[in-house]
Every structure is written in structure tokens, then in C-alpha cells.
Amino acid sequence: MTSLSAFFRLTGAGWALVRADALIPREAEPLLPPSAKLAGRLLRLFAGGAAKRGRPGERLARVLESQGPAAIKLGQFLSTRADIFGTAFAEDLSHLKDRLPAFPLAVAKAEIARNLGKPLDEIFAEIGEPVAAASLAQAHPATLVDGRKVAVKVLRPGVERQVARDTGVLRLAARLAETLAPASRRLRPTEFVEVVIRALELEMDLRFEAAGCAELGEAMAKDPYMRAPTVCWEGVGKRVLTLTWAEGTPLSDPAALALPGLDRKALAENVTRGFLAQALDHGLFHADLHEGNLFVAAPSSITAVDYGIVGRLGPGERRYLAEILYGFLNRDYPRIAQVHFDAGYVPAHQDKDAFAQALRAVGEPVFGRNARDVSMGRLLAQLFEITALFDMALRPELVLLQKTMVTVEGVARRIDPTHDLWAAADPVVRRWIGRELSPTAKIRDFAEEALRALRAIARLAEAPPAKTEAHVERPHVWPLLWFLVGAATAGAAFVTGLLLSR
């Protein structure tokens, strides 16, 4: 895409933002310096009827939805930054729906056959008219030759060219922002845009989504809370994805919560516990758990679809999440502070006691209030705001986690307005704490460290480092001695663990 055409497309998008009062929204005026206030008032002279409908996040979401796949993906990524833009704004953007007219069934069939490299009747007995159409792809009901009902997702013809044009506009917008608005540089717009573009590239290869669905499905199968469709690998290609049909009714359908025999309390608990079990127990989670991606059936069955965004947490981040939730459940602010310092999230030069005091300012307003009135997502957002005062460097996976938790919390409370999110989370958090932080677990971790040291010593004994010239003669050390020391240490740790775990 040429710079000139990118400029004109960017100008058109800017005009749409101005008309919707989504560029410098009136709601942000109290927070702005005088020059920005003046600019906002001048731009609002050109605002249209769309500027009067909805909150800033809702207005921005409508504009982004009209601008195509790259703009929609940008909005989805902005929705992960509740720590910067606020929870309400992020949640409004997370509900972006990119529904477009469907392309013809004959075109879809030709694309499926071409991409899978074989005639359709070798895989499918029937493919129906599309039931959902988005900016990147559309979905069709189908039946495999073995009789299984499936959903087939097919990328739109020519979508790669459209995305390439859109990404040129995003890159130009990021460069202009860094040049014309120096204050925006702390948000690293150029790097942020490249992350968005990379995500789009991955989303246009449906083999990655198939892998994410299969991996999360294996994790979900170990808990009773939520499940995933099965990947039909014979119907998977770069531009085609085939999954078993998700039984039930999408939560976005108003009729879903009126299903006969539906246990709304248990359903809300399954949403919360399913997400936390994924994140804590398995280190990966479905990062787009809005109502449109959740299919429900009586009494409390949930099937999640759309695995384009999968969040991942390493052992350190999982411990961080479990310990801060456990700490807030027990009002143990020094422990929460210690976790932050141990994990390296807060620099060592900061005052640990002052940080614990700041955490108390976040947590104490929670207690003494009805749990239904306390937002876990909002608490985490406030936690991120306070930790920013202590130079805490937020990791992207934690921000994505917080965004997903806000979405899950909203979904659970729309299912059951009396849902106590903290009570629902408690057994999952305590199970993780009991398994991973008990004395037995600590001995196990010590034994594993000793075994790793033993292996390193054994490798060193087998292949000692090359000799180097030294000015001082040192006595020769028998490598087997170090091997025996390591073996003795590992053995002692193992025996101690057995005795204490009885």
C-alpha cells in the first residue's frame, strides 16, 4: 500500500472518529490539559448524531468496527489495557462485533476444497449456508461423512490483501502519533501496532487456532467446569478450520438464560472456576470469554468456541495470581507485597512496607461489603494502578489476564446477579495454594532443584571444562567427589520429603 493511499484511508478514519466524538471525547475533558481541551471542543463542532449515542468506548468500538479487520483487532488489543484506559472503556471495546454480509456458499465450498486439496465429498456429506459472518471469516454448519455435525470456518477470499492495506494505515498512524504527540511515546504506539499486526497474521492461519483449541480442550477436560469442541484435523488447513458442533445456545441469545432446567447459579460458578482453573492449574486460558463465544445447555454445561486468542502464564505468573488472590481473601497485605518483590515485579529498591500499605488501601474497602458489590476485575485494575507508582513493570500476559477476568466477571454476574465471584474463586485458589505451596510441595521443589544440580555436576564430571592458564597452582579436585556430594544432597532431600509427606 502506497503512503499516499494510506494517508487518505487514515484521513477517512480520522473523520469518522471526529463525527462520533471518539477522538478526544467530551467525557475525558476534565482530565486534559488546556490545549487538549481546546482541540477537543473545536473537533466537536464537526460531530454528528453518532456522538450522542453511548459511552466513549462504545462510540470508538462502532467506528473501529466500520473500518475493517485491522481496526477491529486494534480495538480488541486496546481492550486489554484497562490499566491505562479504565475498566469501563476496555469492556466496551471487548464487545466489538464485526458482523458483515456473508459471501456465497459456492465460493466457500470452492475455497474449502482448494485449501484441503481434495474433493469435498471425501470429507463432508453436507455443507450448509453460513450462520455467522465476520470481517476475517464466516462459519457454516456441516456434516462429516461419518455423520458427525461440525462447524466449518472459512477465511474470506482476498482478506489478506485487505489486511495488508489496513496494516499500512496502522503503521502510518503509529508513526504520526509518535511524531506529533510526544506524550504518546510512553505507550510505544509503533511497537503496539506491530503486536496487533502479528496477531492478525496468526489469526489468518487457522491451523494456529486449531492447535489452540486442541491444547485448551485437553486442559478443560481435566476439570468439570467448561469444555471445548473437538478439532477435526482432516478438515483443517491454513484457511479452513473444522470443529465439532458446539451444542447449546449462545449466551448472547436472550433466550439462553430462559432454558428449561438451567441452573444459573451453577452456570455462573462454572464460568468463573473454569477460567481460574485454566489459568492457575494449566497456565493457559481462553482470553476472549464473552457471551458470543459461550454456548450453554441445561443444567450448567458450557462450551467455549473461538480460540483466536489464547493467554499463557508461566509458573511465576501463576504463583503471582494465586498468591495475590489468596492474600486478598485473607487480608494478608505483607504477603502480597512479598510476592511482588520475590517475583521481581517491583524493583528491590522500593519500600516493601510502603507497598504493603498501598495494597491495604486497595483491599480494605472490599471488606465489610457484600461480595456481590465487589469487583475482582476492578480490584486488579486498582492494584495495577498502585503498582505503577512503585515502578512495577507489567507483563503483557498479566494485562491480558486482567482483561479476561473483567470479561468473565461481567458474564458471570449477568448470568446470576447474586453471583459471589470471591466465593466461586475460593476453592480453585485454595486448591492451587494447597498443592503448590504446602510444606510437601516446597520439599518437592527443593528435591527437584537438588536433582537439577546433580545432573549439572554429573555433566561436568563427564566433560570437565578445558584447562586454562592460571598464575596460581590449585590442588586437583577429583570430579567424582562432587558427583557424590550432589547425589548425597539429592538423596537426603528425597528421603526428607518422604518422611514429611506421611
PDB file of C-alpha atoms in Angstrom, residues 4-296:
ATOM      1  CA  LEU A   4      -0.477   8.370  -0.240  1.00  0.00           C
ATOM      2  CA  SER A   5      -3.330   5.849  -0.221  1.00  0.00           C
ATOM      3  CA  ALA A   6      -2.577   5.031   3.428  1.00  0.00           C
ATOM      4  CA  PHE A   7      -2.780   8.743   4.211  1.00  0.00           C
ATOM      5  CA  PHE A   8      -6.202   9.074   2.559  1.00  0.00           C
ATOM      6  CA  ARG A   9      -7.546   5.997   4.342  1.00  0.00           C
ATOM      7  CA  LEU A  10      -6.219   7.333   7.635  1.00  0.00           C
ATOM      8  CA  THR A  11      -7.862  10.705   6.967  1.00  0.00           C
ATOM      9  CA  GLY A  12     -11.196   8.958   6.375  1.00  0.00           C
ATOM     10  CA  ALA A  13     -10.858   7.015   9.619  1.00  0.00           C
ATOM     11  CA  GLY A  14      -9.967  10.208  11.489  1.00  0.00           C
ATOM     12  CA  TRP A  15     -13.071  11.942  10.134  1.00  0.00           C
ATOM     13  CA  ALA A  16     -15.229   9.024  11.308  1.00  0.00           C
ATOM     14  CA  LEU A  17     -13.704   9.331  14.793  1.00  0.00           C
ATOM     15  CA  VAL A  18     -14.395  13.073  14.868  1.00  0.00           C
ATOM     16  CA  ARG A  19     -18.013  12.596  13.788  1.00  0.00           C
ATOM     17  CA  ALA A  20     -18.516  10.084  16.628  1.00  0.00           C
ATOM     18  CA  ASP A  21     -16.663  12.216  19.231  1.00  0.00           C
ATOM     19  CA  ALA A  22     -14.320   9.278  19.765  1.00  0.00           C
ATOM     20  CA  LEU A  23     -11.013  11.055  19.126  1.00  0.00           C
ATOM     21  CA  ILE A  24     -10.943  13.459  22.101  1.00  0.00           C
ATOM     22  CA  PRO A  25     -14.239  12.519  23.796  1.00  0.00           C
ATOM     23  CA  ARG A  26     -16.079  15.060  25.893  1.00  0.00           C
ATOM     24  CA  GLU A  27     -16.053  12.674  28.881  1.00  0.00           C
ATOM     25  CA  ALA A  28     -12.238  12.944  29.055  1.00  0.00           C
ATOM     26  CA  GLU A  29     -12.196  16.745  29.149  1.00  0.00           C
ATOM     27  CA  PRO A  30     -11.731  17.087  32.962  1.00  0.00           C
ATOM     28  CA  LEU A  31      -8.518  15.054  32.711  1.00  0.00           C
ATOM     29  CA  LEU A  32      -6.967  17.003  29.817  1.00  0.00           C
ATOM     30  CA  PRO A  33      -4.561  19.952  29.737  1.00  0.00           C
ATOM     31  CA  PRO A  34      -5.957  23.285  28.402  1.00  0.00           C
ATOM     32  CA  SER A  35      -4.566  22.807  24.873  1.00  0.00           C
ATOM     33  CA  ALA A  36      -6.166  19.360  24.506  1.00  0.00           C
ATOM     34  CA  LYS A  37      -9.461  20.676  25.905  1.00  0.00           C
ATOM     35  CA  LEU A  38      -9.480  23.405  23.264  1.00  0.00           C
ATOM     36  CA  ALA A  39      -8.688  20.901  20.491  1.00  0.00           C
ATOM     37  CA  GLY A  40     -11.484  18.632  21.669  1.00  0.00           C
ATOM     38  CA  ARG A  41     -14.028  21.466  21.679  1.00  0.00           C
ATOM     39  CA  LEU A  42     -13.036  22.504  18.159  1.00  0.00           C
ATOM     40  CA  LEU A  43     -13.352  18.920  16.873  1.00  0.00           C
ATOM     41  CA  ARG A  44     -16.786  18.550  18.465  1.00  0.00           C
ATOM     42  CA  LEU A  45     -18.050  21.349  16.218  1.00  0.00           C
ATOM     43  CA  PHE A  46     -17.972  18.725  13.437  1.00  0.00           C
ATOM     44  CA  ALA A  47     -19.535  15.894  15.472  1.00  0.00           C
ATOM     45  CA  GLY A  48     -22.617  14.144  14.125  1.00  0.00           C
ATOM     46  CA  GLY A  49     -25.517  12.248  15.626  1.00  0.00           C
ATOM     47  CA  ALA A  50     -23.296   9.278  16.488  1.00  0.00           C
ATOM     48  CA  ALA A  51     -21.507  11.470  19.062  1.00  0.00           C
ATOM     49  CA  LYS A  52     -24.609  11.435  21.277  1.00  0.00           C
ATOM     50  CA  ARG A  53     -25.030   7.656  21.469  1.00  0.00           C
ATOM     51  CA  GLY A  54     -23.243   5.663  24.134  1.00  0.00           C
ATOM     52  CA  ARG A  55     -20.081   5.877  26.218  1.00  0.00           C
ATOM     53  CA  PRO A  56     -16.675   6.745  24.675  1.00  0.00           C
ATOM     54  CA  GLY A  57     -15.693   3.079  24.413  1.00  0.00           C
ATOM     55  CA  GLU A  58     -18.968   2.197  22.688  1.00  0.00           C
ATOM     56  CA  ARG A  59     -18.571   5.056  20.191  1.00  0.00           C
ATOM     57  CA  LEU A  60     -14.972   4.075  19.441  1.00  0.00           C
ATOM     58  CA  ALA A  61     -15.995   0.419  19.029  1.00  0.00           C
ATOM     59  CA  ARG A  62     -18.607   1.373  16.397  1.00  0.00           C
ATOM     60  CA  VAL A  63     -16.063   3.364  14.390  1.00  0.00           C
ATOM     61  CA  LEU A  64     -13.421   0.634  14.554  1.00  0.00           C
ATOM     62  CA  GLU A  65     -15.986  -1.975  13.520  1.00  0.00           C
ATOM     63  CA  SER A  66     -16.724   0.047  10.375  1.00  0.00           C
ATOM     64  CA  GLN A  67     -13.037   0.330   9.437  1.00  0.00           C
ATOM     65  CA  GLY A  68     -12.283  -3.350   8.829  1.00  0.00           C
ATOM     66  CA  PRO A  69     -10.306  -6.275  10.317  1.00  0.00           C
ATOM     67  CA  ALA A  70      -7.138  -4.445  11.374  1.00  0.00           C
ATOM     68  CA  ALA A  71      -9.089  -1.697  13.151  1.00  0.00           C
ATOM     69  CA  ILE A  72     -11.238  -4.293  14.917  1.00  0.00           C
ATOM     70  CA  LYS A  73      -8.133  -6.164  16.058  1.00  0.00           C
ATOM     71  CA  LEU A  74      -6.646  -2.864  17.272  1.00  0.00           C
ATOM     72  CA  GLY A  75      -9.755  -2.292  19.365  1.00  0.00           C
ATOM     73  CA  GLN A  76      -9.546  -5.793  20.804  1.00  0.00           C
ATOM     74  CA  PHE A  77      -5.971  -5.162  21.876  1.00  0.00           C
ATOM     75  CA  LEU A  78      -6.826  -1.757  23.337  1.00  0.00           C
ATOM     76  CA  SER A  79      -9.438  -3.564  25.406  1.00  0.00           C
ATOM     77  CA  THR A  80      -6.600  -5.422  27.166  1.00  0.00           C
ATOM     78  CA  ARG A  81      -5.263  -2.145  28.598  1.00  0.00           C
ATOM     79  CA  ALA A  82      -7.768  -1.495  31.370  1.00  0.00           C
ATOM     80  CA  ASP A  83      -4.774  -0.393  33.435  1.00  0.00           C
ATOM     81  CA  ILE A  84      -4.398   2.624  31.127  1.00  0.00           C
ATOM     82  CA  PHE A  85      -7.877   3.399  29.804  1.00  0.00           C
ATOM     83  CA  GLY A  86     -10.094   2.208  32.645  1.00  0.00           C
ATOM     84  CA  THR A  87     -12.281  -0.848  33.089  1.00  0.00           C
ATOM     85  CA  ALA A  88     -15.495   0.511  31.525  1.00  0.00           C
ATOM     86  CA  PHE A  89     -13.698   1.711  28.379  1.00  0.00           C
ATOM     87  CA  ALA A  90     -11.868  -1.605  27.983  1.00  0.00           C
ATOM     88  CA  GLU A  91     -15.022  -3.654  28.479  1.00  0.00           C
ATOM     89  CA  ASP A  92     -16.892  -1.612  25.852  1.00  0.00           C
ATOM     90  CA  LEU A  93     -14.126  -2.319  23.333  1.00  0.00           C
ATOM     91  CA  SER A  94     -14.002  -6.002  24.224  1.00  0.00           C
ATOM     92  CA  HIS A  95     -17.557  -6.368  22.902  1.00  0.00           C
ATOM     93  CA  LEU A  96     -16.576  -5.493  19.338  1.00  0.00           C
ATOM     94  CA  LYS A  97     -18.767  -7.448  16.959  1.00  0.00           C
ATOM     95  CA  ASP A  98     -17.529  -7.495  13.367  1.00  0.00           C
ATOM     96  CA  ARG A  99     -20.586  -8.854  11.534  1.00  0.00           C
ATOM     97  CA  LEU A 100     -20.649  -8.473   7.774  1.00  0.00           C
ATOM     98  CA  PRO A 101     -22.715  -9.858   4.890  1.00  0.00           C
ATOM     99  CA  ALA A 102     -21.777 -13.453   4.117  1.00  0.00           C
ATOM    100  CA  PHE A 103     -20.096 -14.465   0.853  1.00  0.00           C
ATOM    101  CA  PRO A 104     -21.828 -17.140  -1.266  1.00  0.00           C
ATOM    102  CA  LEU A 105     -21.859 -20.806  -0.273  1.00  0.00           C
ATOM    103  CA  ALA A 106     -20.439 -21.826  -3.673  1.00  0.00           C
ATOM    104  CA  VAL A 107     -17.396 -19.597  -3.099  1.00  0.00           C
ATOM    105  CA  ALA A 108     -16.921 -21.071   0.366  1.00  0.00           C
ATOM    106  CA  LYS A 109     -17.086 -24.649  -0.955  1.00  0.00           C
ATOM    107  CA  ALA A 110     -14.524 -23.900  -3.651  1.00  0.00           C
ATOM    108  CA  GLU A 111     -12.218 -22.326  -1.057  1.00  0.00           C
ATOM    109  CA  ILE A 112     -12.568 -25.342   1.284  1.00  0.00           C
ATOM    110  CA  ALA A 113     -11.826 -27.855  -1.472  1.00  0.00           C
ATOM    111  CA  ARG A 114      -8.850 -25.869  -2.772  1.00  0.00           C
ATOM    112  CA  ASN A 115      -7.361 -25.418   0.699  1.00  0.00           C
ATOM    113  CA  LEU A 116      -7.807 -29.029   1.832  1.00  0.00           C
ATOM    114  CA  GLY A 117      -6.555 -30.359  -1.507  1.00  0.00           C
ATOM    115  CA  LYS A 118      -9.273 -32.982  -2.001  1.00  0.00           C
ATOM    116  CA  PRO A 119     -12.906 -33.203  -3.160  1.00  0.00           C
ATOM    117  CA  LEU A 120     -15.457 -32.098  -0.577  1.00  0.00           C
ATOM    118  CA  ASP A 121     -17.374 -35.381  -0.685  1.00  0.00           C
ATOM    119  CA  GLU A 122     -14.330 -37.210   0.696  1.00  0.00           C
ATOM    120  CA  ILE A 123     -14.713 -35.286   3.983  1.00  0.00           C
ATOM    121  CA  PHE A 124     -18.169 -33.719   4.124  1.00  0.00           C
ATOM    122  CA  ALA A 125     -21.585 -35.250   3.481  1.00  0.00           C
ATOM    123  CA  GLU A 126     -23.164 -31.786   3.512  1.00  0.00           C
ATOM    124  CA  ILE A 127     -22.218 -28.104   3.985  1.00  0.00           C
ATOM    125  CA  GLY A 128     -24.972 -25.592   4.775  1.00  0.00           C
ATOM    126  CA  GLU A 129     -25.461 -21.863   4.324  1.00  0.00           C
ATOM    127  CA  PRO A 130     -23.351 -19.616   6.629  1.00  0.00           C
ATOM    128  CA  VAL A 131     -24.679 -18.995  10.131  1.00  0.00           C
ATOM    129  CA  ALA A 132     -22.191 -16.256  11.112  1.00  0.00           C
ATOM    130  CA  ALA A 133     -20.012 -13.865   9.121  1.00  0.00           C
ATOM    131  CA  ALA A 134     -17.189 -11.700  10.464  1.00  0.00           C
ATOM    132  CA  SER A 135     -14.578  -9.490   8.845  1.00  0.00           C
ATOM    133  CA  LEU A 136     -11.990 -12.282   8.551  1.00  0.00           C
ATOM    134  CA  ALA A 137     -14.068 -15.428   8.151  1.00  0.00           C
ATOM    135  CA  GLN A 138     -17.509 -16.988   8.224  1.00  0.00           C
ATOM    136  CA  ALA A 139     -18.877 -20.217   9.703  1.00  0.00           C
ATOM    137  CA  HIS A 140     -21.003 -22.953   8.094  1.00  0.00           C
ATOM    138  CA  PRO A 141     -22.860 -25.894   9.616  1.00  0.00           C
ATOM    139  CA  ALA A 142     -21.789 -29.167   8.023  1.00  0.00           C
ATOM    140  CA  THR A 143     -21.889 -32.941   8.415  1.00  0.00           C
ATOM    141  CA  LEU A 144     -18.863 -35.202   8.030  1.00  0.00           C
ATOM    142  CA  VAL A 145     -19.081 -38.418   6.034  1.00  0.00           C
ATOM    143  CA  ASP A 146     -19.048 -40.317   9.347  1.00  0.00           C
ATOM    144  CA  GLY A 147     -22.195 -38.470  10.438  1.00  0.00           C
ATOM    145  CA  ARG A 148     -20.720 -36.013  12.945  1.00  0.00           C
ATOM    146  CA  LYS A 149     -22.158 -32.490  12.928  1.00  0.00           C
ATOM    147  CA  VAL A 150     -19.425 -29.869  12.627  1.00  0.00           C
ATOM    148  CA  ALA A 151     -18.820 -26.153  12.136  1.00  0.00           C
ATOM    149  CA  VAL A 152     -16.535 -25.103   9.263  1.00  0.00           C
ATOM    150  CA  LYS A 153     -14.796 -21.746   9.457  1.00  0.00           C
ATOM    151  CA  VAL A 154     -13.527 -20.307   6.155  1.00  0.00           C
ATOM    152  CA  LEU A 155     -11.451 -17.168   5.616  1.00  0.00           C
ATOM    153  CA  ARG A 156     -12.908 -14.551   3.300  1.00  0.00           C
ATOM    154  CA  PRO A 157     -11.458 -14.517  -0.228  1.00  0.00           C
ATOM    155  CA  GLY A 158      -8.948 -11.696  -0.575  1.00  0.00           C
ATOM    156  CA  VAL A 159      -8.898 -10.924   3.149  1.00  0.00           C
ATOM    157  CA  GLU A 160      -5.077 -10.970   3.157  1.00  0.00           C
ATOM    158  CA  ARG A 161      -4.975  -8.040   0.699  1.00  0.00           C
ATOM    159  CA  GLN A 162      -7.479  -6.088   2.789  1.00  0.00           C
ATOM    160  CA  VAL A 163      -5.485  -6.678   5.966  1.00  0.00           C
ATOM    161  CA  ALA A 164      -2.272  -5.620   4.172  1.00  0.00           C
ATOM    162  CA  ARG A 165      -3.932  -2.297   3.232  1.00  0.00           C
ATOM    163  CA  ASP A 166      -5.208  -1.812   6.772  1.00  0.00           C
ATOM    164  CA  THR A 167      -1.843  -2.552   8.373  1.00  0.00           C
ATOM    165  CA  GLY A 168      -0.262   0.176   6.222  1.00  0.00           C
ATOM    166  CA  VAL A 169      -2.740   2.633   7.750  1.00  0.00           C
ATOM    167  CA  LEU A 170      -1.986   1.425  11.294  1.00  0.00           C
ATOM    168  CA  ARG A 171       1.764   1.829  10.807  1.00  0.00           C
ATOM    169  CA  LEU A 172       1.306   5.350   9.428  1.00  0.00           C
ATOM    170  CA  ALA A 173      -0.974   6.285  12.349  1.00  0.00           C
ATOM    171  CA  ALA A 174       1.602   4.998  14.858  1.00  0.00           C
ATOM    172  CA  ARG A 175       4.423   6.998  13.245  1.00  0.00           C
ATOM    173  CA  LEU A 176       2.311  10.163  13.201  1.00  0.00           C
ATOM    174  CA  ALA A 177       1.344   9.684  16.842  1.00  0.00           C
ATOM    175  CA  GLU A 178       4.971   9.394  17.927  1.00  0.00           C
ATOM    176  CA  THR A 179       5.934  12.460  15.863  1.00  0.00           C
ATOM    177  CA  LEU A 180       3.014  14.775  16.627  1.00  0.00           C
ATOM    178  CA  ALA A 181       2.163  13.676  20.177  1.00  0.00           C
ATOM    179  CA  PRO A 182       5.369  13.067  22.143  1.00  0.00           C
ATOM    180  CA  ALA A 183       3.334  12.162  25.239  1.00  0.00           C
ATOM    181  CA  SER A 184       2.088   9.076  23.403  1.00  0.00           C
ATOM    182  CA  ARG A 185       5.593   7.630  23.170  1.00  0.00           C
ATOM    183  CA  ARG A 186       5.381   6.080  26.634  1.00  0.00           C
ATOM    184  CA  LEU A 187       2.660   3.821  25.195  1.00  0.00           C
ATOM    185  CA  ARG A 188       5.049   2.765  22.394  1.00  0.00           C
ATOM    186  CA  PRO A 189       2.498   3.041  19.581  1.00  0.00           C
ATOM    187  CA  THR A 190       4.813   1.624  16.899  1.00  0.00           C
ATOM    188  CA  GLU A 191       5.582  -1.498  18.937  1.00  0.00           C
ATOM    189  CA  PHE A 192       1.930  -1.846  19.914  1.00  0.00           C
ATOM    190  CA  VAL A 193       0.814  -1.722  16.280  1.00  0.00           C
ATOM    191  CA  GLU A 194       3.341  -4.388  15.330  1.00  0.00           C
ATOM    192  CA  VAL A 195       1.879  -6.659  18.030  1.00  0.00           C
ATOM    193  CA  VAL A 196      -1.592  -6.093  16.541  1.00  0.00           C
ATOM    194  CA  ILE A 197      -0.334  -6.864  13.032  1.00  0.00           C
ATOM    195  CA  ARG A 198       1.422 -10.022  14.197  1.00  0.00           C
ATOM    196  CA  ALA A 199      -1.771 -11.214  15.891  1.00  0.00           C
ATOM    197  CA  LEU A 200      -3.688 -10.636  12.658  1.00  0.00           C
ATOM    198  CA  GLU A 201      -1.131 -12.644  10.703  1.00  0.00           C
ATOM    199  CA  LEU A 202      -1.508 -15.569  13.106  1.00  0.00           C
ATOM    200  CA  GLU A 203      -5.308 -15.299  13.048  1.00  0.00           C
ATOM    201  CA  MET A 204      -5.267 -15.638   9.256  1.00  0.00           C
ATOM    202  CA  ASP A 205      -3.691 -19.081   9.605  1.00  0.00           C
ATOM    203  CA  LEU A 206      -6.473 -21.207  11.041  1.00  0.00           C
ATOM    204  CA  ARG A 207      -4.062 -24.045  11.834  1.00  0.00           C
ATOM    205  CA  PHE A 208      -2.905 -21.983  14.825  1.00  0.00           C
ATOM    206  CA  GLU A 209      -6.467 -21.642  16.094  1.00  0.00           C
ATOM    207  CA  ALA A 210      -6.948 -25.394  15.689  1.00  0.00           C
ATOM    208  CA  ALA A 211      -3.845 -26.038  17.797  1.00  0.00           C
ATOM    209  CA  GLY A 212      -5.023 -23.604  20.494  1.00  0.00           C
ATOM    210  CA  CYS A 213      -8.439 -25.275  20.629  1.00  0.00           C
ATOM    211  CA  ALA A 214      -6.902 -28.742  20.928  1.00  0.00           C
ATOM    212  CA  GLU A 215      -4.462 -27.693  23.655  1.00  0.00           C
ATOM    213  CA  LEU A 216      -7.077 -25.871  25.724  1.00  0.00           C
ATOM    214  CA  GLY A 217      -9.536 -28.716  25.172  1.00  0.00           C
ATOM    215  CA  GLU A 218      -7.096 -31.132  26.804  1.00  0.00           C
ATOM    216  CA  ALA A 219      -6.760 -28.786  29.789  1.00  0.00           C
ATOM    217  CA  MET A 220     -10.530 -28.244  30.114  1.00  0.00           C
ATOM    218  CA  ALA A 221     -11.176 -31.992  30.063  1.00  0.00           C
ATOM    219  CA  LYS A 222      -9.386 -32.298  33.430  1.00  0.00           C
ATOM    220  CA  ASP A 223     -11.999 -30.109  35.171  1.00  0.00           C
ATOM    221  CA  PRO A 224     -15.813 -30.229  35.127  1.00  0.00           C
ATOM    222  CA  TYR A 225     -16.375 -26.529  34.509  1.00  0.00           C
ATOM    223  CA  MET A 226     -16.059 -25.925  30.764  1.00  0.00           C
ATOM    224  CA  ARG A 227     -15.283 -27.804  27.564  1.00  0.00           C
ATOM    225  CA  ALA A 228     -14.042 -27.160  24.030  1.00  0.00           C
ATOM    226  CA  PRO A 229     -15.126 -28.585  20.663  1.00  0.00           C
ATOM    227  CA  THR A 230     -13.023 -31.370  19.163  1.00  0.00           C
ATOM    228  CA  VAL A 231     -10.760 -30.454  16.257  1.00  0.00           C
ATOM    229  CA  CYS A 232     -11.469 -32.460  13.096  1.00  0.00           C
ATOM    230  CA  TRP A 233      -7.932 -32.404  11.723  1.00  0.00           C
ATOM    231  CA  GLU A 234      -8.911 -33.834   8.335  1.00  0.00           C
ATOM    232  CA  GLY A 235     -10.838 -30.584   7.790  1.00  0.00           C
ATOM    233  CA  VAL A 236      -8.097 -28.177   8.896  1.00  0.00           C
ATOM    234  CA  GLY A 237      -5.957 -26.073   6.559  1.00  0.00           C
ATOM    235  CA  LYS A 238      -4.410 -22.640   6.505  1.00  0.00           C
ATOM    236  CA  ARG A 239      -7.723 -21.047   5.508  1.00  0.00           C
ATOM    237  CA  VAL A 240     -10.178 -23.666   6.826  1.00  0.00           C
ATOM    238  CA  LEU A 241     -10.982 -24.852  10.367  1.00  0.00           C
ATOM    239  CA  THR A 242     -13.398 -27.679  11.203  1.00  0.00           C
ATOM    240  CA  LEU A 243     -14.619 -28.287  14.771  1.00  0.00           C
ATOM    241  CA  THR A 244     -17.359 -30.465  16.194  1.00  0.00           C
ATOM    242  CA  TRP A 245     -20.619 -28.556  16.573  1.00  0.00           C
ATOM    243  CA  ALA A 246     -20.980 -26.650  19.873  1.00  0.00           C
ATOM    244  CA  GLU A 247     -24.197 -27.916  21.412  1.00  0.00           C
ATOM    245  CA  GLY A 248     -26.415 -25.483  23.259  1.00  0.00           C
ATOM    246  CA  THR A 249     -27.475 -21.861  22.916  1.00  0.00           C
ATOM    247  CA  PRO A 250     -25.050 -18.928  22.730  1.00  0.00           C
ATOM    248  CA  LEU A 251     -25.194 -16.751  25.835  1.00  0.00           C
ATOM    249  CA  SER A 252     -25.571 -13.739  23.554  1.00  0.00           C
ATOM    250  CA  ASP A 253     -29.065 -15.047  22.723  1.00  0.00           C
ATOM    251  CA  PRO A 254     -31.576 -13.597  25.247  1.00  0.00           C
ATOM    252  CA  ALA A 255     -33.363 -16.971  25.260  1.00  0.00           C
ATOM    253  CA  ALA A 256     -30.277 -18.736  26.663  1.00  0.00           C
ATOM    254  CA  LEU A 257     -30.944 -17.853  30.292  1.00  0.00           C
ATOM    255  CA  ALA A 258     -34.565 -18.940  29.993  1.00  0.00           C
ATOM    256  CA  LEU A 259     -33.726 -22.518  29.004  1.00  0.00           C
ATOM    257  CA  PRO A 260     -35.785 -25.103  30.944  1.00  0.00           C
ATOM    258  CA  GLY A 261     -33.847 -26.681  33.794  1.00  0.00           C
ATOM    259  CA  LEU A 262     -30.969 -24.171  33.642  1.00  0.00           C
ATOM    260  CA  ASP A 263     -29.166 -23.715  36.977  1.00  0.00           C
ATOM    261  CA  ARG A 264     -27.999 -20.097  36.698  1.00  0.00           C
ATOM    262  CA  LYS A 265     -26.073 -20.158  39.986  1.00  0.00           C
ATOM    263  CA  ALA A 266     -24.061 -23.250  38.981  1.00  0.00           C
ATOM    264  CA  LEU A 267     -23.579 -21.875  35.466  1.00  0.00           C
ATOM    265  CA  ALA A 268     -22.096 -18.608  36.760  1.00  0.00           C
ATOM    266  CA  GLU A 269     -19.790 -20.537  39.107  1.00  0.00           C
ATOM    267  CA  ASN A 270     -18.621 -22.728  36.220  1.00  0.00           C
ATOM    268  CA  VAL A 271     -17.693 -19.655  34.156  1.00  0.00           C
ATOM    269  CA  THR A 272     -15.559 -18.238  36.977  1.00  0.00           C
ATOM    270  CA  ARG A 273     -13.996 -21.518  38.091  1.00  0.00           C
ATOM    271  CA  GLY A 274     -13.399 -22.666  34.539  1.00  0.00           C
ATOM    272  CA  PHE A 275     -11.346 -19.583  33.746  1.00  0.00           C
ATOM    273  CA  LEU A 276      -9.348 -19.680  37.005  1.00  0.00           C
ATOM    274  CA  ALA A 277      -8.679 -23.417  36.704  1.00  0.00           C
ATOM    275  CA  GLN A 278      -7.342 -22.898  33.192  1.00  0.00           C
ATOM    276  CA  ALA A 279      -5.064 -20.049  34.282  1.00  0.00           C
ATOM    277  CA  LEU A 280      -3.812 -21.462  37.596  1.00  0.00           C
ATOM    278  CA  ASP A 281      -3.723 -25.211  37.012  1.00  0.00           C
ATOM    279  CA  HIS A 282      -2.728 -25.317  33.347  1.00  0.00           C
ATOM    280  CA  GLY A 283      -1.030 -21.990  32.620  1.00  0.00           C
ATOM    281  CA  LEU A 284      -3.150 -21.185  29.571  1.00  0.00           C
ATOM    282  CA  PHE A 285      -6.623 -19.710  29.237  1.00  0.00           C
ATOM    283  CA  HIS A 286      -9.255 -18.727  26.703  1.00  0.00           C
ATOM    284  CA  ALA A 287      -8.716 -14.969  26.512  1.00  0.00           C
ATOM    285  CA  ASP A 288     -11.988 -13.995  24.814  1.00  0.00           C
ATOM    286  CA  LEU A 289     -14.737 -15.431  27.024  1.00  0.00           C
ATOM    287  CA  HIS A 290     -17.582 -13.083  26.080  1.00  0.00           C
ATOM    288  CA  GLU A 291     -21.200 -14.262  25.725  1.00  0.00           C
ATOM    289  CA  GLY A 292     -20.984 -14.826  21.967  1.00  0.00           C
ATOM    290  CA  ASN A 293     -18.209 -17.397  22.481  1.00  0.00           C
ATOM    291  CA  LEU A 294     -20.006 -19.373  25.206  1.00  0.00           C
ATOM    292  CA  PHE A 295     -22.719 -21.954  24.410  1.00  0.00           C
ATOM    293  CA  VAL A 296     -24.812 -23.184  27.334  1.00  0.00           C
TER     294      VAL A 296
END
